[in-house]
Structure formats: structure tokens, C-alpha cells
Amino acid sequence: EAGVAQSPRYKIIEKRQSVAFWCNPISGHATLYWYQQILGQGPKLLIQFQNNGVVDDSQLPKDRFSAERLKGVDSTLKIQPAKLEDSAVYLCASSSPGTGDQETQYFGPGTRLLVL
Amino acid sequence: AQSVTQLDSQVPVFEEAPVELRCNYSSSVSVYLFWYVQYPNQGLQLLLKYLSGSTLVESINGFEAEFNKSQTSFHLRKPSVHISDTAEYFCAVSDSPGGKGANSKLTFGKGITLSVRP
């Protein structure tokens, strides 16, 4: 079974530029999560999708961050404009409600963003 | 609201020594507890989890954790560590109430860097 795929793996941009990250969850997983992991901290949930609907985006800085999952499969997270403090690893995870393993989130390798 | 406390940020140990990585949580509802491991330049991997039943859970590579409700703890232990266990370990809590079709929201601790020396 293929895992969660993310691209790109690394990205360097200057502040005020825009950037987008892509995630393809495990096949059949209805729930998709985006996390931000700042160096030295644990991952922090940014947004959670159930199919193509948003379940929780309470910690998403909506003035600059946006995310979509139009067809309920892959997802894109965008930052526009980027700030220095957005430098972090952005992790995508997926889970499958109603399968008996719905509590377990499976993570992708992450996208490491550096904002200069 | 729920939270996870991992007081130790770094734990250095010698190879073949025992190790305990501490985790305490706070939550007003029933919880599910997880330990994830992150090897250098890799994503998070599930190490083990407590959902219900036996309070002692084990992983395939020799780690174990015990859920202690009275102490609100879920410490991770291994009796003899290897160099390959060097990684960052994250404790996480989910407040998924029934599990049936629910969407688990994970709250992570800050992580513990385990450094195993020869």
C-alpha cells in the first residue's frame, strides 16, 4: 500500500512570495490533515478535511494560508504572502474513519520550507 | 482542551542501556494516546497506541508504553536501546470520543530527542 505522498520535499523562497504544497493521501482515506512543525516543536494542526469538506480550520492563519481538497482526494496548501515565521516543515496526514483504525493518522515525509 | 507535556527535550543514553521517555497529558474526556517516532529527514511514523483494554502496549521493535489514568501518563520504555533508535519521539493525545466515524484530532507534545551513543 502506498503511503502519503507530498511534494516538493524542500522549498526556499523569499518573504512576501507565495508557495504551494501538494499532498496525496493513502488511497481510500477520507480524512486529510495539514500540520505545521516548527523546529523544536511538535506538529500543530492547521486544517482537517473530511472528503472535500473542512472539519476544523481553527488554527489556520486565514489571512495568508489557504487549503483545498476539491475532489476529496489530493490537497493543496498555499501560503501567500509568506513570512519569515512560516519557515517550518509542513506535514500531511490521512486517516480512514469507520474502519476500526480511524484513530491512526499516517504521515507523509513533509515539505521543508525556508523563508528568507 | 487537551495538552501533552514532554518535559525532557533531549535524552542521551548509551547503547544497550534502558530508557524511559516521559509523557503526561491533560484532557477532560476519554483519550486515545500515541507515540510517534521521527527519524532524521523522515516523516512521523506510528510507534504504538493505546485505545482501550490492556494498559500496556508494545511495538514491534521492543518499545512499550503503559497508560496510567490516575497519573495521566503514557511513558515510553525500552529495556535495551540500539544506535538505530536515535530519533525524535512525540507523544500525542486524541479526544476521539466513540471512534465510530469520528475524526481524531491529535495534539502533540514538543518531542524528545533520543540520542544513543556507542
mmCIF file of C-alpha atoms in Angstrom:
data_model
loop_
_atom_site.group_PDB
_atom_site.id
_atom_site.type_symbol
_atom_site.label_atom_id
_atom_site.label_comp_id
_atom_site.label_asym_id
_atom_site.label_seq_id
_atom_site.Cartn_x
_atom_site.Cartn_y
_atom_site.Cartn_z
ATOM 1 C CA GLU A 1 0.000 0.000 0.000
ATOM 2 C CA ALA A 2 1.453 3.354 -0.995
ATOM 3 C CA GLY A 3 1.870 5.899 1.763
ATOM 4 C CA VAL A 4 1.049 9.575 1.910
ATOM 5 C CA ALA A 5 2.869 11.454 -0.836
ATOM 6 C CA GLN A 6 3.983 15.078 -0.578
ATOM 7 C CA SER A 7 5.778 17.440 -2.895
ATOM 8 C CA PRO A 8 8.034 19.268 -3.070
ATOM 9 C CA ARG A 9 10.289 17.923 -0.324
ATOM 10 C CA TYR A 10 12.163 21.206 0.041
ATOM 11 C CA LYS A 11 11.377 24.792 -0.861
ATOM 12 C CA ILE A 12 13.276 28.027 -0.353
ATOM 13 C CA ILE A 13 11.514 31.323 -1.019
ATOM 14 C CA GLU A 14 11.858 34.964 -0.070
ATOM 15 C CA LYS A 15 9.421 36.667 2.245
ATOM 16 C CA ARG A 16 6.284 38.019 0.611
ATOM 17 C CA GLN A 17 6.455 35.372 -2.113
ATOM 18 C CA SER A 18 3.797 32.692 -2.456
ATOM 19 C CA VAL A 19 4.246 28.931 -2.219
ATOM 20 C CA ALA A 20 2.076 25.831 -2.601
ATOM 21 C CA PHE A 21 2.411 22.328 -1.250
ATOM 22 C CA TRP A 22 0.717 19.212 -2.571
ATOM 23 C CA CYS A 23 -0.445 16.088 -0.748
ATOM 24 C CA ASN A 24 -1.881 12.805 -1.977
ATOM 25 C CA PRO A 25 -3.269 10.711 0.889
ATOM 26 C CA ILE A 26 -3.425 6.951 1.184
ATOM 27 C CA SER A 27 -5.987 5.585 -1.255
ATOM 28 C CA GLY A 28 -9.432 5.453 0.294
ATOM 29 C CA HIS A 29 -8.619 7.675 3.265
ATOM 30 C CA ALA A 30 -11.429 10.176 3.631
ATOM 31 C CA THR A 31 -9.789 12.367 6.258
ATOM 32 C CA LEU A 32 -6.798 14.553 5.433
ATOM 33 C CA TYR A 33 -4.803 16.790 7.761
ATOM 34 C CA TRP A 34 -2.207 19.515 7.298
ATOM 35 C CA TYR A 35 0.207 20.172 10.166
ATOM 36 C CA GLN A 36 2.892 22.794 10.693
ATOM 37 C CA GLN A 37 6.003 21.651 12.564
ATOM 38 C CA ILE A 38 8.310 24.462 13.613
ATOM 39 C CA LEU A 39 11.845 23.460 14.584
ATOM 40 C CA GLY A 40 11.943 22.205 18.168
ATOM 41 C CA GLN A 41 8.176 21.835 18.469
ATOM 42 C CA GLY A 42 5.582 19.190 17.889
ATOM 43 C CA PRO A 43 3.299 19.307 14.876
ATOM 44 C CA LYS A 44 0.377 21.715 15.092
ATOM 45 C CA LEU A 45 -2.836 21.048 13.210
ATOM 46 C CA LEU A 46 -3.624 23.681 10.593
ATOM 47 C CA ILE A 47 -6.648 22.190 8.859
ATOM 48 C CA GLN A 48 -8.611 18.949 8.690
ATOM 49 C CA PHE A 49 -10.737 17.766 5.764
ATOM 50 C CA GLN A 50 -13.384 15.090 5.680
ATOM 51 C CA ASN A 51 -13.689 14.229 1.983
ATOM 52 C CA ASN A 52 -13.799 17.689 0.377
ATOM 53 C CA GLY A 53 -15.297 19.496 3.377
ATOM 54 C CA VAL A 54 -13.434 21.367 6.103
ATOM 55 C CA VAL A 55 -13.879 19.887 9.585
ATOM 56 C CA ASP A 56 -11.503 22.102 11.546
ATOM 57 C CA ASP A 57 -9.503 25.127 10.417
ATOM 58 C CA SER A 58 -9.461 26.986 13.709
ATOM 59 C CA GLN A 59 -5.658 27.262 13.775
ATOM 60 C CA LEU A 60 -5.171 28.170 10.125
ATOM 61 C CA PRO A 61 -3.957 31.781 9.662
ATOM 62 C CA LYS A 62 -6.588 32.549 7.094
ATOM 63 C CA ASP A 63 -5.157 35.937 6.131
ATOM 64 C CA ARG A 64 -2.277 34.185 4.406
ATOM 65 C CA PHE A 65 -2.903 30.423 4.402
ATOM 66 C CA SER A 66 -5.457 28.589 2.297
ATOM 67 C CA ALA A 67 -6.109 24.930 1.562
ATOM 68 C CA GLU A 68 -8.388 22.999 -0.681
ATOM 69 C CA ARG A 69 -9.350 19.433 -1.427
ATOM 70 C CA LEU A 70 -11.653 19.886 -4.355
ATOM 71 C CA LYS A 71 -12.287 16.270 -5.348
ATOM 72 C CA GLY A 72 -11.909 14.769 -1.926
ATOM 73 C CA VAL A 73 -8.596 13.116 -2.765
ATOM 74 C CA ASP A 74 -5.416 15.177 -3.059
ATOM 75 C CA SER A 75 -4.994 18.548 -1.398
ATOM 76 C CA THR A 76 -3.062 21.776 -1.809
ATOM 77 C CA LEU A 77 -1.888 24.118 0.948
ATOM 78 C CA LYS A 78 -0.925 27.635 -0.093
ATOM 79 C CA ILE A 79 0.835 30.481 1.691
ATOM 80 C CA GLN A 80 0.508 33.980 0.243
ATOM 81 C CA PRO A 81 2.417 36.078 1.170
ATOM 82 C CA ALA A 82 4.989 34.119 3.165
ATOM 83 C CA LYS A 83 6.599 35.471 6.322
ATOM 84 C CA LEU A 84 9.865 34.523 7.978
ATOM 85 C CA GLU A 85 7.986 32.747 10.767
ATOM 86 C CA ASP A 86 6.395 30.393 8.251
ATOM 87 C CA SER A 87 9.697 28.522 7.993
ATOM 88 C CA ALA A 88 8.763 25.024 9.107
ATOM 89 C CA VAL A 89 8.046 21.505 7.953
ATOM 90 C CA TYR A 90 4.537 21.078 6.591
ATOM 91 C CA LEU A 91 3.206 17.605 7.181
ATOM 92 C CA CYS A 92 0.249 15.967 5.543
ATOM 93 C CA ALA A 93 -1.519 13.024 7.159
ATOM 94 C CA SER A 94 -4.554 10.904 6.389
ATOM 95 C CA SER A 95 -6.848 8.542 8.232
ATOM 96 C CA SER A 96 -9.837 6.394 7.411
ATOM 97 C CA PRO A 97 -12.976 6.821 9.555
ATOM 98 C CA GLY A 98 -15.148 3.802 10.230
ATOM 99 C CA THR A 99 -12.511 1.194 9.508
ATOM 100 C CA GLY A 100 -11.549 0.313 13.056
ATOM 101 C CA ASP A 101 -8.273 2.140 12.540
ATOM 102 C CA GLN A 102 -9.777 5.599 12.254
ATOM 103 C CA GLU A 103 -7.785 6.849 15.233
ATOM 104 C CA THR A 104 -4.449 6.356 13.478
ATOM 105 C CA GLN A 105 -3.069 9.106 11.296
ATOM 106 C CA TYR A 106 -0.490 8.188 8.654
ATOM 107 C CA PHE A 107 2.018 10.900 7.826
ATOM 108 C CA GLY A 108 3.839 11.862 4.670
ATOM 109 C CA PRO A 109 7.557 12.815 4.596
ATOM 110 C CA GLY A 110 6.779 16.520 4.822
ATOM 111 C CA THR A 111 7.798 19.640 2.906
ATOM 112 C CA ARG A 112 10.574 21.659 4.490
ATOM 113 C CA LEU A 113 10.021 25.377 3.833
ATOM 114 C CA LEU A 114 12.647 28.038 4.397
ATOM 115 C CA VAL A 115 11.591 31.669 4.069
ATOM 116 C CA LEU A 116 14.481 34.130 3.661
ATOM 117 C CA ALA B 1 -8.947 21.376 25.696
ATOM 118 C CA GLN B 2 -6.233 18.811 25.801
ATOM 119 C CA SER B 3 -2.470 19.100 26.102
ATOM 120 C CA VAL B 4 0.636 16.945 26.196
ATOM 121 C CA THR B 5 3.734 17.593 28.290
ATOM 122 C CA GLN B 6 7.094 16.132 27.447
ATOM 123 C CA LEU B 7 9.399 17.759 29.978
ATOM 124 C CA ASP B 8 12.629 16.242 28.691
ATOM 125 C CA SER B 9 13.749 17.706 25.389
ATOM 126 C CA GLN B 10 16.875 15.571 24.999
ATOM 127 C CA VAL B 11 17.746 12.157 26.415
ATOM 128 C CA PRO B 12 21.263 10.840 25.796
ATOM 129 C CA VAL B 13 21.886 7.174 26.605
ATOM 130 C CA PHE B 14 24.496 4.562 25.876
ATOM 131 C CA GLU B 15 23.766 1.610 23.627
ATOM 132 C CA GLU B 16 22.156 -1.358 25.403
ATOM 133 C CA ALA B 17 21.074 0.832 28.335
ATOM 134 C CA PRO B 18 17.407 1.108 29.323
ATOM 135 C CA VAL B 19 15.496 4.280 28.550
ATOM 136 C CA GLU B 20 12.255 5.912 29.627
ATOM 137 C CA LEU B 21 10.718 8.818 27.728
ATOM 138 C CA ARG B 22 8.102 10.573 29.796
ATOM 139 C CA CYS B 23 4.741 11.845 28.648
ATOM 140 C CA ASN B 24 1.914 13.399 30.639
ATOM 141 C CA TYR B 25 -1.372 14.586 29.250
ATOM 142 C CA SER B 26 -4.404 16.554 30.308
ATOM 143 C CA SER B 27 -7.884 16.083 28.937
ATOM 144 C CA SER B 28 -11.432 16.389 30.158
ATOM 145 C CA VAL B 29 -12.655 13.405 28.184
ATOM 146 C CA SER B 30 -11.567 9.872 27.425
ATOM 147 C CA VAL B 31 -8.440 9.817 25.361
ATOM 148 C CA TYR B 32 -6.501 7.786 22.904
ATOM 149 C CA LEU B 33 -2.727 8.003 23.298
ATOM 150 C CA PHE B 34 0.021 7.623 20.736
ATOM 151 C CA TRP B 35 3.768 7.612 20.397
ATOM 152 C CA TYR B 36 5.179 8.637 17.028
ATOM 153 C CA VAL B 37 8.835 8.433 16.018
ATOM 154 C CA GLN B 38 10.568 10.711 13.524
ATOM 155 C CA TYR B 39 13.894 9.597 12.113
ATOM 156 C CA PRO B 40 16.162 12.272 10.583
ATOM 157 C CA ASN B 41 14.691 13.770 7.404
ATOM 158 C CA GLN B 42 11.676 11.487 7.535
ATOM 159 C CA GLY B 43 8.008 11.864 8.372
ATOM 160 C CA LEU B 44 6.299 10.729 11.538
ATOM 161 C CA GLN B 45 5.751 7.000 11.967
ATOM 162 C CA LEU B 46 3.342 5.466 14.443
ATOM 163 C CA LEU B 47 5.267 3.540 17.102
ATOM 164 C CA LEU B 48 2.404 2.348 19.311
ATOM 165 C CA LYS B 49 -1.003 3.408 20.548
ATOM 166 C CA TYR B 50 -3.424 2.941 23.423
ATOM 167 C CA LEU B 51 -7.096 2.897 22.551
ATOM 168 C CA SER B 52 -8.675 0.664 25.207
ATOM 169 C CA GLY B 53 -8.166 -2.637 27.008
ATOM 170 C CA SER B 54 -4.768 -3.598 28.349
ATOM 171 C CA THR B 55 -2.925 -0.559 29.655
ATOM 172 C CA LEU B 56 0.416 -1.943 28.476
ATOM 173 C CA VAL B 57 1.014 -1.685 24.750
ATOM 174 C CA GLU B 58 4.027 -2.828 22.785
ATOM 175 C CA SER B 59 5.685 -2.046 19.478
ATOM 176 C CA ILE B 60 7.358 -4.492 17.137
ATOM 177 C CA ASN B 61 10.835 -3.106 17.853
ATOM 178 C CA GLY B 62 10.878 -3.591 21.602
ATOM 179 C CA PHE B 63 9.329 -0.373 22.900
ATOM 180 C CA GLU B 64 6.407 -0.445 25.320
ATOM 181 C CA ALA B 65 4.224 2.172 26.961
ATOM 182 C CA GLU B 66 1.828 1.992 29.866
ATOM 183 C CA PHE B 67 -1.309 4.046 30.193
ATOM 184 C CA ASN B 68 -1.738 5.269 33.762
ATOM 185 C CA LYS B 69 -5.028 7.078 34.147
ATOM 186 C CA SER B 70 -4.501 8.174 37.747
ATOM 187 C CA GLN B 71 -1.176 9.777 36.896
ATOM 188 C CA THR B 72 -2.323 10.892 33.435
ATOM 189 C CA SER B 73 0.851 9.444 31.976
ATOM 190 C CA PHE B 74 1.872 7.352 28.990
ATOM 191 C CA HIS B 75 5.619 6.849 29.414
ATOM 192 C CA LEU B 76 7.603 5.028 26.727
ATOM 193 C CA ARG B 77 10.226 2.479 27.731
ATOM 194 C CA LYS B 78 12.756 0.171 26.176
ATOM 195 C CA PRO B 79 14.960 -2.167 28.231
ATOM 196 C CA SER B 80 17.938 -2.028 25.844
ATOM 197 C CA VAL B 81 18.353 0.629 23.145
ATOM 198 C CA HIS B 82 20.219 0.400 19.853
ATOM 199 C CA ILE B 83 22.042 3.053 17.855
ATOM 200 C CA SER B 84 19.220 2.832 15.325
ATOM 201 C CA ASP B 85 16.740 4.056 17.944
ATOM 202 C CA THR B 86 18.257 7.533 17.674
ATOM 203 C CA ALA B 87 15.332 9.721 16.631
ATOM 204 C CA GLU B 88 12.784 12.203 17.888
ATOM 205 C CA TYR B 89 9.833 10.787 19.781
ATOM 206 C CA PHE B 90 6.479 12.525 20.002
ATOM 207 C CA CYS B 91 3.670 11.722 22.390
ATOM 208 C CA ALA B 92 0.187 12.655 21.189
ATOM 209 C CA VAL B 93 -3.354 12.564 22.513
ATOM 210 C CA SER B 94 -6.647 12.349 20.654
ATOM 211 C CA ASP B 95 -10.017 13.182 22.114
ATOM 212 C CA SER B 96 -11.920 10.975 19.715
ATOM 213 C CA PRO B 97 -14.948 10.053 21.846
ATOM 214 C CA GLY B 98 -16.510 6.923 20.419
ATOM 215 C CA GLY B 99 -14.325 6.214 17.485
ATOM 216 C CA LYS B 100 -17.265 5.331 15.276
ATOM 217 C CA GLY B 101 -16.844 7.561 12.266
ATOM 218 C CA ALA B 102 -15.246 10.200 14.439
ATOM 219 C CA ASN B 103 -12.391 12.320 13.231
ATOM 220 C CA SER B 104 -9.440 12.135 15.556
ATOM 221 C CA LYS B 105 -7.707 15.420 16.295
ATOM 222 C CA LEU B 106 -4.175 14.879 17.534
ATOM 223 C CA THR B 107 -2.438 17.189 19.969
ATOM 224 C CA PHE B 108 1.311 16.624 20.084
ATOM 225 C CA GLY B 109 3.933 17.244 22.707
ATOM 226 C CA LYS B 110 7.135 19.092 21.839
ATOM 227 C CA GLY B 111 9.068 15.886 21.298
ATOM 228 C CA ILE B 112 12.092 14.207 22.886
ATOM 229 C CA THR B 113 15.354 13.706 21.034
ATOM 230 C CA LEU B 114 16.774 10.314 21.947
ATOM 231 C CA SER B 115 20.497 10.082 21.227
ATOM 232 C CA VAL B 116 22.011 6.629 21.561
ATOM 233 C CA ARG B 117 25.791 6.561 21.879
ATOM 234 C CA PRO B 118 28.081 3.562 21.338
#
